[in-house]
mmCIF file with all atom_site columns, C-alpha atoms in Angstrom:
data_model
loop_
_atom_site.group_PDB
_atom_site.id
_atom_site.type_symbol
_atom_site.label_atom_id
_atom_site.label_alt_id
_atom_site.label_comp_id
_atom_site.label_asym_id
_atom_site.label_entity_id
_atom_site.label_seq_id
_atom_site.pdbx_PDB_ins_code
_atom_site.Cartn_x
_atom_site.Cartn_y
_atom_site.Cartn_z
_atom_site.occupancy
_atom_site.B_iso_or_equiv
_atom_site.pdbx_formal_charge
_atom_site.auth_seq_id
_atom_site.auth_comp_id
_atom_site.auth_asym_id
_atom_site.auth_atom_id
_atom_site.pdbx_PDB_model_num
ATOM 1   C CA . MET A 1 1   ? -94.999  -18.027 54.751 1.00 70.00 ? 1   MET A CA 1
ATOM 2   C CA . ILE A 1 2   ? -94.400  -14.946 52.559 1.00 84.00 ? 2   ILE A CA 1
ATOM 3   C CA . ILE A 1 3   ? -95.555  -14.771 48.944 1.00 86.00 ? 3   ILE A CA 1
ATOM 4   C CA . ILE A 1 4   ? -94.726  -11.790 46.746 1.00 89.00 ? 4   ILE A CA 1
ATOM 5   C CA . ASP A 1 5   ? -97.453  -10.570 44.392 1.00 88.00 ? 5   ASP A CA 1
ATOM 6   C CA . TYR A 1 6   ? -95.742  -8.989  41.403 1.00 87.00 ? 6   TYR A CA 1
ATOM 7   C CA . LYS A 1 7   ? -99.089  -7.573  40.204 1.00 90.00 ? 7   LYS A CA 1
ATOM 8   C CA . ASP A 1 8   ? -99.434  -5.615  43.458 1.00 90.00 ? 8   ASP A CA 1
ATOM 9   C CA . THR A 1 9   ? -98.657  -1.923  42.982 1.00 92.00 ? 9   THR A CA 1
ATOM 10  C CA . ARG A 1 10  ? -96.959  -1.666  46.384 1.00 94.00 ? 10  ARG A CA 1
ATOM 11  C CA . PRO A 1 11  ? -93.173  -1.976  46.517 1.00 95.00 ? 11  PRO A CA 1
ATOM 12  C CA . ILE A 1 12  ? -91.896  -5.451  47.423 1.00 95.00 ? 12  ILE A CA 1
ATOM 13  C CA . TYR A 1 13  ? -90.466  -4.294  50.770 1.00 96.00 ? 13  TYR A CA 1
ATOM 14  C CA . GLU A 1 14  ? -93.923  -3.002  51.775 1.00 96.00 ? 14  GLU A CA 1
ATOM 15  C CA . GLN A 1 15  ? -95.493  -6.325  50.813 1.00 95.00 ? 15  GLN A CA 1
ATOM 16  C CA . VAL A 1 16  ? -92.938  -8.222  52.900 1.00 96.00 ? 16  VAL A CA 1
ATOM 17  C CA . ALA A 1 17  ? -93.414  -5.888  55.872 1.00 95.00 ? 17  ALA A CA 1
ATOM 18  C CA . GLY A 1 18  ? -97.196  -6.119  55.532 1.00 93.00 ? 18  GLY A CA 1
ATOM 19  C CA . LYS A 1 19  ? -97.151  -9.926  55.511 1.00 94.00 ? 19  LYS A CA 1
ATOM 20  C CA . PHE A 1 20  ? -94.999  -9.994  58.644 1.00 94.00 ? 20  PHE A CA 1
ATOM 21  C CA . LYS A 1 21  ? -97.268  -7.458  60.374 1.00 91.00 ? 21  LYS A CA 1
ATOM 22  C CA . ALA A 1 22  ? -100.284 -9.653  59.656 1.00 90.00 ? 22  ALA A CA 1
ATOM 23  C CA . LEU A 1 23  ? -98.503  -12.773 60.934 1.00 91.00 ? 23  LEU A CA 1
ATOM 24  C CA . ILE A 1 24  ? -97.415  -10.958 64.089 1.00 89.00 ? 24  ILE A CA 1
ATOM 25  C CA . LEU A 1 25  ? -100.838 -9.455  64.835 1.00 85.00 ? 25  LEU A CA 1
ATOM 26  C CA . LYS A 1 26  ? -102.578 -12.803 64.212 1.00 85.00 ? 26  LYS A CA 1
ATOM 27  C CA . GLY A 1 27  ? -100.229 -14.475 66.687 1.00 85.00 ? 27  GLY A CA 1
ATOM 28  C CA . ALA A 1 28  ? -98.577  -16.755 64.114 1.00 89.00 ? 28  ALA A CA 1
ATOM 29  C CA . LEU A 1 29  ? -95.243  -15.245 65.164 1.00 90.00 ? 29  LEU A CA 1
ATOM 30  C CA . GLN A 1 30  ? -94.742  -14.979 68.915 1.00 89.00 ? 30  GLN A CA 1
ATOM 31  C CA . ALA A 1 31  ? -92.918  -12.345 70.954 1.00 89.00 ? 31  ALA A CA 1
ATOM 32  C CA . ASP A 1 32  ? -89.133  -12.856 71.119 1.00 92.00 ? 32  ASP A CA 1
ATOM 33  C CA . GLU A 1 33  ? -89.232  -15.385 68.258 1.00 93.00 ? 33  GLU A CA 1
ATOM 34  C CA . GLN A 1 34  ? -86.307  -14.920 65.881 1.00 95.00 ? 34  GLN A CA 1
ATOM 35  C CA . MET A 1 35  ? -87.030  -13.619 62.384 1.00 95.00 ? 35  MET A CA 1
ATOM 36  C CA . PRO A 1 36  ? -85.437  -15.297 59.358 1.00 95.00 ? 36  PRO A CA 1
ATOM 37  C CA . SER A 1 37  ? -82.056  -13.794 58.523 1.00 94.00 ? 37  SER A CA 1
ATOM 38  C CA . VAL A 1 38  ? -82.021  -11.154 55.817 1.00 95.00 ? 38  VAL A CA 1
ATOM 39  C CA . ARG A 1 39  ? -79.863  -13.314 53.586 1.00 95.00 ? 39  ARG A CA 1
ATOM 40  C CA . SER A 1 40  ? -81.910  -16.520 53.980 1.00 95.00 ? 40  SER A CA 1
ATOM 41  C CA . LEU A 1 41  ? -85.248  -14.762 53.409 1.00 95.00 ? 41  LEU A CA 1
ATOM 42  C CA . ALA A 1 42  ? -83.859  -12.930 50.376 1.00 95.00 ? 42  ALA A CA 1
ATOM 43  C CA . MET A 1 43  ? -82.696  -16.246 48.911 1.00 95.00 ? 43  MET A CA 1
ATOM 44  C CA . GLU A 1 44  ? -86.013  -17.944 49.721 1.00 94.00 ? 44  GLU A CA 1
ATOM 45  C CA . LEU A 1 45  ? -87.999  -15.169 48.017 1.00 93.00 ? 45  LEU A CA 1
ATOM 46  C CA . SER A 1 46  ? -85.434  -14.635 45.244 1.00 93.00 ? 46  SER A CA 1
ATOM 47  C CA . ILE A 1 47  ? -85.191  -10.921 45.919 1.00 94.00 ? 47  ILE A CA 1
ATOM 48  C CA . ASN A 1 48  ? -82.407  -8.497  46.786 1.00 95.00 ? 48  ASN A CA 1
ATOM 49  C CA . PRO A 1 49  ? -81.254  -8.615  50.448 1.00 96.00 ? 49  PRO A CA 1
ATOM 50  C CA . ASN A 1 50  ? -81.492  -4.797  50.536 1.00 97.00 ? 50  ASN A CA 1
ATOM 51  C CA . THR A 1 51  ? -85.243  -5.158  49.973 1.00 96.00 ? 51  THR A CA 1
ATOM 52  C CA . ILE A 1 52  ? -85.558  -7.429  53.014 1.00 96.00 ? 52  ILE A CA 1
ATOM 53  C CA . GLN A 1 53  ? -83.371  -5.084  55.041 1.00 97.00 ? 53  GLN A CA 1
ATOM 54  C CA . LYS A 1 54  ? -85.666  -2.178  54.106 1.00 97.00 ? 54  LYS A CA 1
ATOM 55  C CA . ALA A 1 55  ? -88.740  -4.206  55.160 1.00 97.00 ? 55  ALA A CA 1
ATOM 56  C CA . TYR A 1 56  ? -87.094  -5.117  58.474 1.00 97.00 ? 56  TYR A CA 1
ATOM 57  C CA . ALA A 1 57  ? -86.135  -1.466  59.053 1.00 97.00 ? 57  ALA A CA 1
ATOM 58  C CA . GLN A 1 58  ? -89.756  -0.448  58.521 1.00 96.00 ? 58  GLN A CA 1
ATOM 59  C CA . LEU A 1 59  ? -90.968  -3.159  60.911 1.00 95.00 ? 59  LEU A CA 1
ATOM 60  C CA . GLU A 1 60  ? -88.470  -1.989  63.518 1.00 94.00 ? 60  GLU A CA 1
ATOM 61  C CA . ARG A 1 61  ? -89.497  1.675   63.138 1.00 93.00 ? 61  ARG A CA 1
ATOM 62  C CA . GLU A 1 62  ? -93.126  0.663   63.654 1.00 90.00 ? 62  GLU A CA 1
ATOM 63  C CA . GLY A 1 63  ? -92.295  -1.418  66.749 1.00 89.00 ? 63  GLY A CA 1
ATOM 64  C CA . PHE A 1 64  ? -93.054  -4.864  65.331 1.00 92.00 ? 64  PHE A CA 1
ATOM 65  C CA . ILE A 1 65  ? -89.507  -6.190  65.668 1.00 94.00 ? 65  ILE A CA 1
ATOM 66  C CA . TYR A 1 66  ? -86.290  -5.350  67.498 1.00 94.00 ? 66  TYR A CA 1
ATOM 67  C CA . THR A 1 67  ? -82.665  -6.020  66.650 1.00 94.00 ? 67  THR A CA 1
ATOM 68  C CA . VAL A 1 68  ? -80.068  -7.676  68.851 1.00 94.00 ? 68  VAL A CA 1
ATOM 69  C CA . LYS A 1 69  ? -76.590  -6.795  67.627 1.00 93.00 ? 69  LYS A CA 1
ATOM 70  C CA . GLY A 1 70  ? -74.863  -9.870  66.274 1.00 91.00 ? 70  GLY A CA 1
ATOM 71  C CA . ARG A 1 71  ? -77.881  -12.142 66.834 1.00 94.00 ? 71  ARG A CA 1
ATOM 72  C CA . GLY A 1 72  ? -80.524  -10.895 64.404 1.00 94.00 ? 72  GLY A CA 1
ATOM 73  C CA . ASN A 1 73  ? -84.082  -9.594  64.476 1.00 95.00 ? 73  ASN A CA 1
ATOM 74  C CA . PHE A 1 74  ? -86.782  -10.703 66.895 1.00 95.00 ? 74  PHE A CA 1
ATOM 75  C CA . ILE A 1 75  ? -90.543  -10.232 67.233 1.00 94.00 ? 75  ILE A CA 1
ATOM 76  C CA . ALA A 1 76  ? -91.461  -7.487  69.697 1.00 90.00 ? 76  ALA A CA 1
ATOM 77  C CA . GLY A 1 77  ? -94.249  -7.843  72.255 1.00 82.00 ? 77  GLY A CA 1
ATOM 78  C CA . THR A 1 78  ? -97.506  -7.418  70.388 1.00 74.00 ? 78  THR A CA 1
ATOM 79  C CA . GLU A 1 79  ? -100.007 -6.463  73.097 1.00 77.00 ? 79  GLU A CA 1
ATOM 80  C CA . LYS A 1 80  ? -99.533  -2.714  72.611 1.00 77.00 ? 80  LYS A CA 1
ATOM 81  C CA . LEU A 1 81  ? -99.429  -3.037  68.803 1.00 76.00 ? 81  LEU A CA 1
ATOM 82  C CA . LEU A 1 82  ? -102.579 -5.130  68.772 1.00 77.00 ? 82  LEU A CA 1
ATOM 83  C CA . GLU A 1 83  ? -104.392 -2.650  71.007 1.00 82.00 ? 83  GLU A CA 1
ATOM 84  C CA . GLU A 1 84  ? -103.337 0.249   68.760 1.00 80.00 ? 84  GLU A CA 1
ATOM 85  C CA . LYS A 1 85  ? -104.512 -1.661  65.666 1.00 80.00 ? 85  LYS A CA 1
ATOM 86  C CA . ARG A 1 86  ? -107.865 -2.436  67.310 1.00 85.00 ? 86  ARG A CA 1
ATOM 87  C CA . LYS A 1 87  ? -108.323 1.217   68.257 1.00 90.00 ? 87  LYS A CA 1
ATOM 88  C CA . SER A 1 88  ? -107.409 2.324   64.747 1.00 88.00 ? 88  SER A CA 1
ATOM 89  C CA . CYS A 1 89  ? -109.897 -0.120  63.217 1.00 89.00 ? 89  CYS A CA 1
ATOM 90  C CA . LEU A 1 90  ? -112.680 0.914   65.591 1.00 93.00 ? 90  LEU A CA 1
ATOM 91  C CA . ASP A 1 91  ? -111.992 4.588   64.837 1.00 94.00 ? 91  ASP A CA 1
ATOM 92  C CA . GLU A 1 92  ? -112.226 3.802   61.122 1.00 94.00 ? 92  GLU A CA 1
ATOM 93  C CA . ILE A 1 93  ? -115.527 1.953   61.628 1.00 93.00 ? 93  ILE A CA 1
ATOM 94  C CA . LEU A 1 94  ? -116.960 4.897   63.569 1.00 93.00 ? 94  LEU A CA 1
ATOM 95  C CA . LYS A 1 95  ? -115.836 7.293   60.845 1.00 95.00 ? 95  LYS A CA 1
ATOM 96  C CA . ARG A 1 96  ? -117.517 5.139   58.163 1.00 94.00 ? 96  ARG A CA 1
ATOM 97  C CA . ILE A 1 97  ? -120.728 4.828   60.202 1.00 93.00 ? 97  ILE A CA 1
ATOM 98  C CA . LYS A 1 98  ? -120.929 8.608   60.488 1.00 94.00 ? 98  LYS A CA 1
ATOM 99  C CA . GLU A 1 99  ? -120.286 8.901   56.749 1.00 94.00 ? 99  GLU A CA 1
ATOM 100 C CA . VAL A 1 100 ? -123.013 6.461   55.698 1.00 94.00 ? 100 VAL A CA 1
ATOM 101 C CA . MET A 1 101 ? -125.489 8.065   58.097 1.00 93.00 ? 101 MET A CA 1
ATOM 102 C CA . GLU A 1 102 ? -124.911 11.347  56.255 1.00 94.00 ? 102 GLU A CA 1
ATOM 103 C CA . TYR A 1 103 ? -126.128 9.522   53.135 1.00 93.00 ? 103 TYR A CA 1
ATOM 104 C CA . GLY A 1 104 ? -129.330 8.407   54.809 1.00 94.00 ? 104 GLY A CA 1
ATOM 105 C CA . VAL A 1 105 ? -128.466 4.947   56.122 1.00 92.00 ? 105 VAL A CA 1
ATOM 106 C CA . THR A 1 106 ? -130.393 4.367   59.345 1.00 92.00 ? 106 THR A CA 1
ATOM 107 C CA . GLY A 1 107 ? -129.071 3.104   62.638 1.00 91.00 ? 107 GLY A CA 1
ATOM 108 C CA . GLU A 1 108 ? -131.294 0.058   62.261 1.00 93.00 ? 108 GLU A CA 1
ATOM 109 C CA . GLU A 1 109 ? -129.707 -0.779  58.882 1.00 93.00 ? 109 GLU A CA 1
ATOM 110 C CA . ILE A 1 110 ? -126.249 -0.419  60.389 1.00 92.00 ? 110 ILE A CA 1
ATOM 111 C CA . LEU A 1 111 ? -127.136 -2.690  63.319 1.00 92.00 ? 111 LEU A CA 1
ATOM 112 C CA . THR A 1 112 ? -128.499 -5.296  60.907 1.00 92.00 ? 112 THR A CA 1
ATOM 113 C CA . LEU A 1 113 ? -125.248 -5.214  58.934 1.00 90.00 ? 113 LEU A CA 1
ATOM 114 C CA . ILE A 1 114 ? -123.221 -5.529  62.134 1.00 89.00 ? 114 ILE A CA 1
ATOM 115 C CA . GLN A 1 115 ? -125.296 -8.523  63.253 1.00 90.00 ? 115 GLN A CA 1
ATOM 116 C CA . GLN A 1 116 ? -124.807 -10.165 59.842 1.00 89.00 ? 116 GLN A CA 1
ATOM 117 C CA . ALA A 1 117 ? -121.049 -9.552  60.006 1.00 87.00 ? 117 ALA A CA 1
ATOM 118 C CA . VAL A 1 118 ? -120.825 -10.980 63.532 1.00 88.00 ? 118 VAL A CA 1
ATOM 119 C CA . CYS A 1 119 ? -122.852 -14.053 62.601 1.00 86.00 ? 119 CYS A CA 1
ATOM 120 C CA . THR A 1 120 ? -120.818 -14.629 59.437 1.00 81.00 ? 120 THR A CA 1
ATOM 121 C CA . GLY A 1 121 ? -117.535 -14.135 61.289 1.00 70.00 ? 121 GLY A CA 1
ATOM 122 C CA . ALA A 1 122 ? -118.534 -16.592 64.008 1.00 52.00 ? 122 ALA A CA 1
ATOM 123 C CA . GLU A 1 123 ? -118.898 -19.481 61.572 1.00 52.00 ? 123 GLU A CA 1
#
């Protein structure tokens, strides 16, 4: 499920949090599903439990998981998170389109690229 890349410049806790975010947003982890315990995940990944705890704290701050005292961590509802991520991505695309148009890329070229991306993504 989670693989740590020791060549990655990001701290390990950010890698762990990022992998869980991706799994949650893709729907691989469902709302109210229990997360692995800090201790078991730390043993599985052979890393310090404090690192997992830091990743879980970040996920909780960002609304991806919630904690039930004495029971563990659970996946939060993802509809709002997914909508925010979609909006953020679309805003980024719009920003990049405006940027490339400043460098002379035409609307027609952009539409062609979008069509290619949609066709490639549909396969």
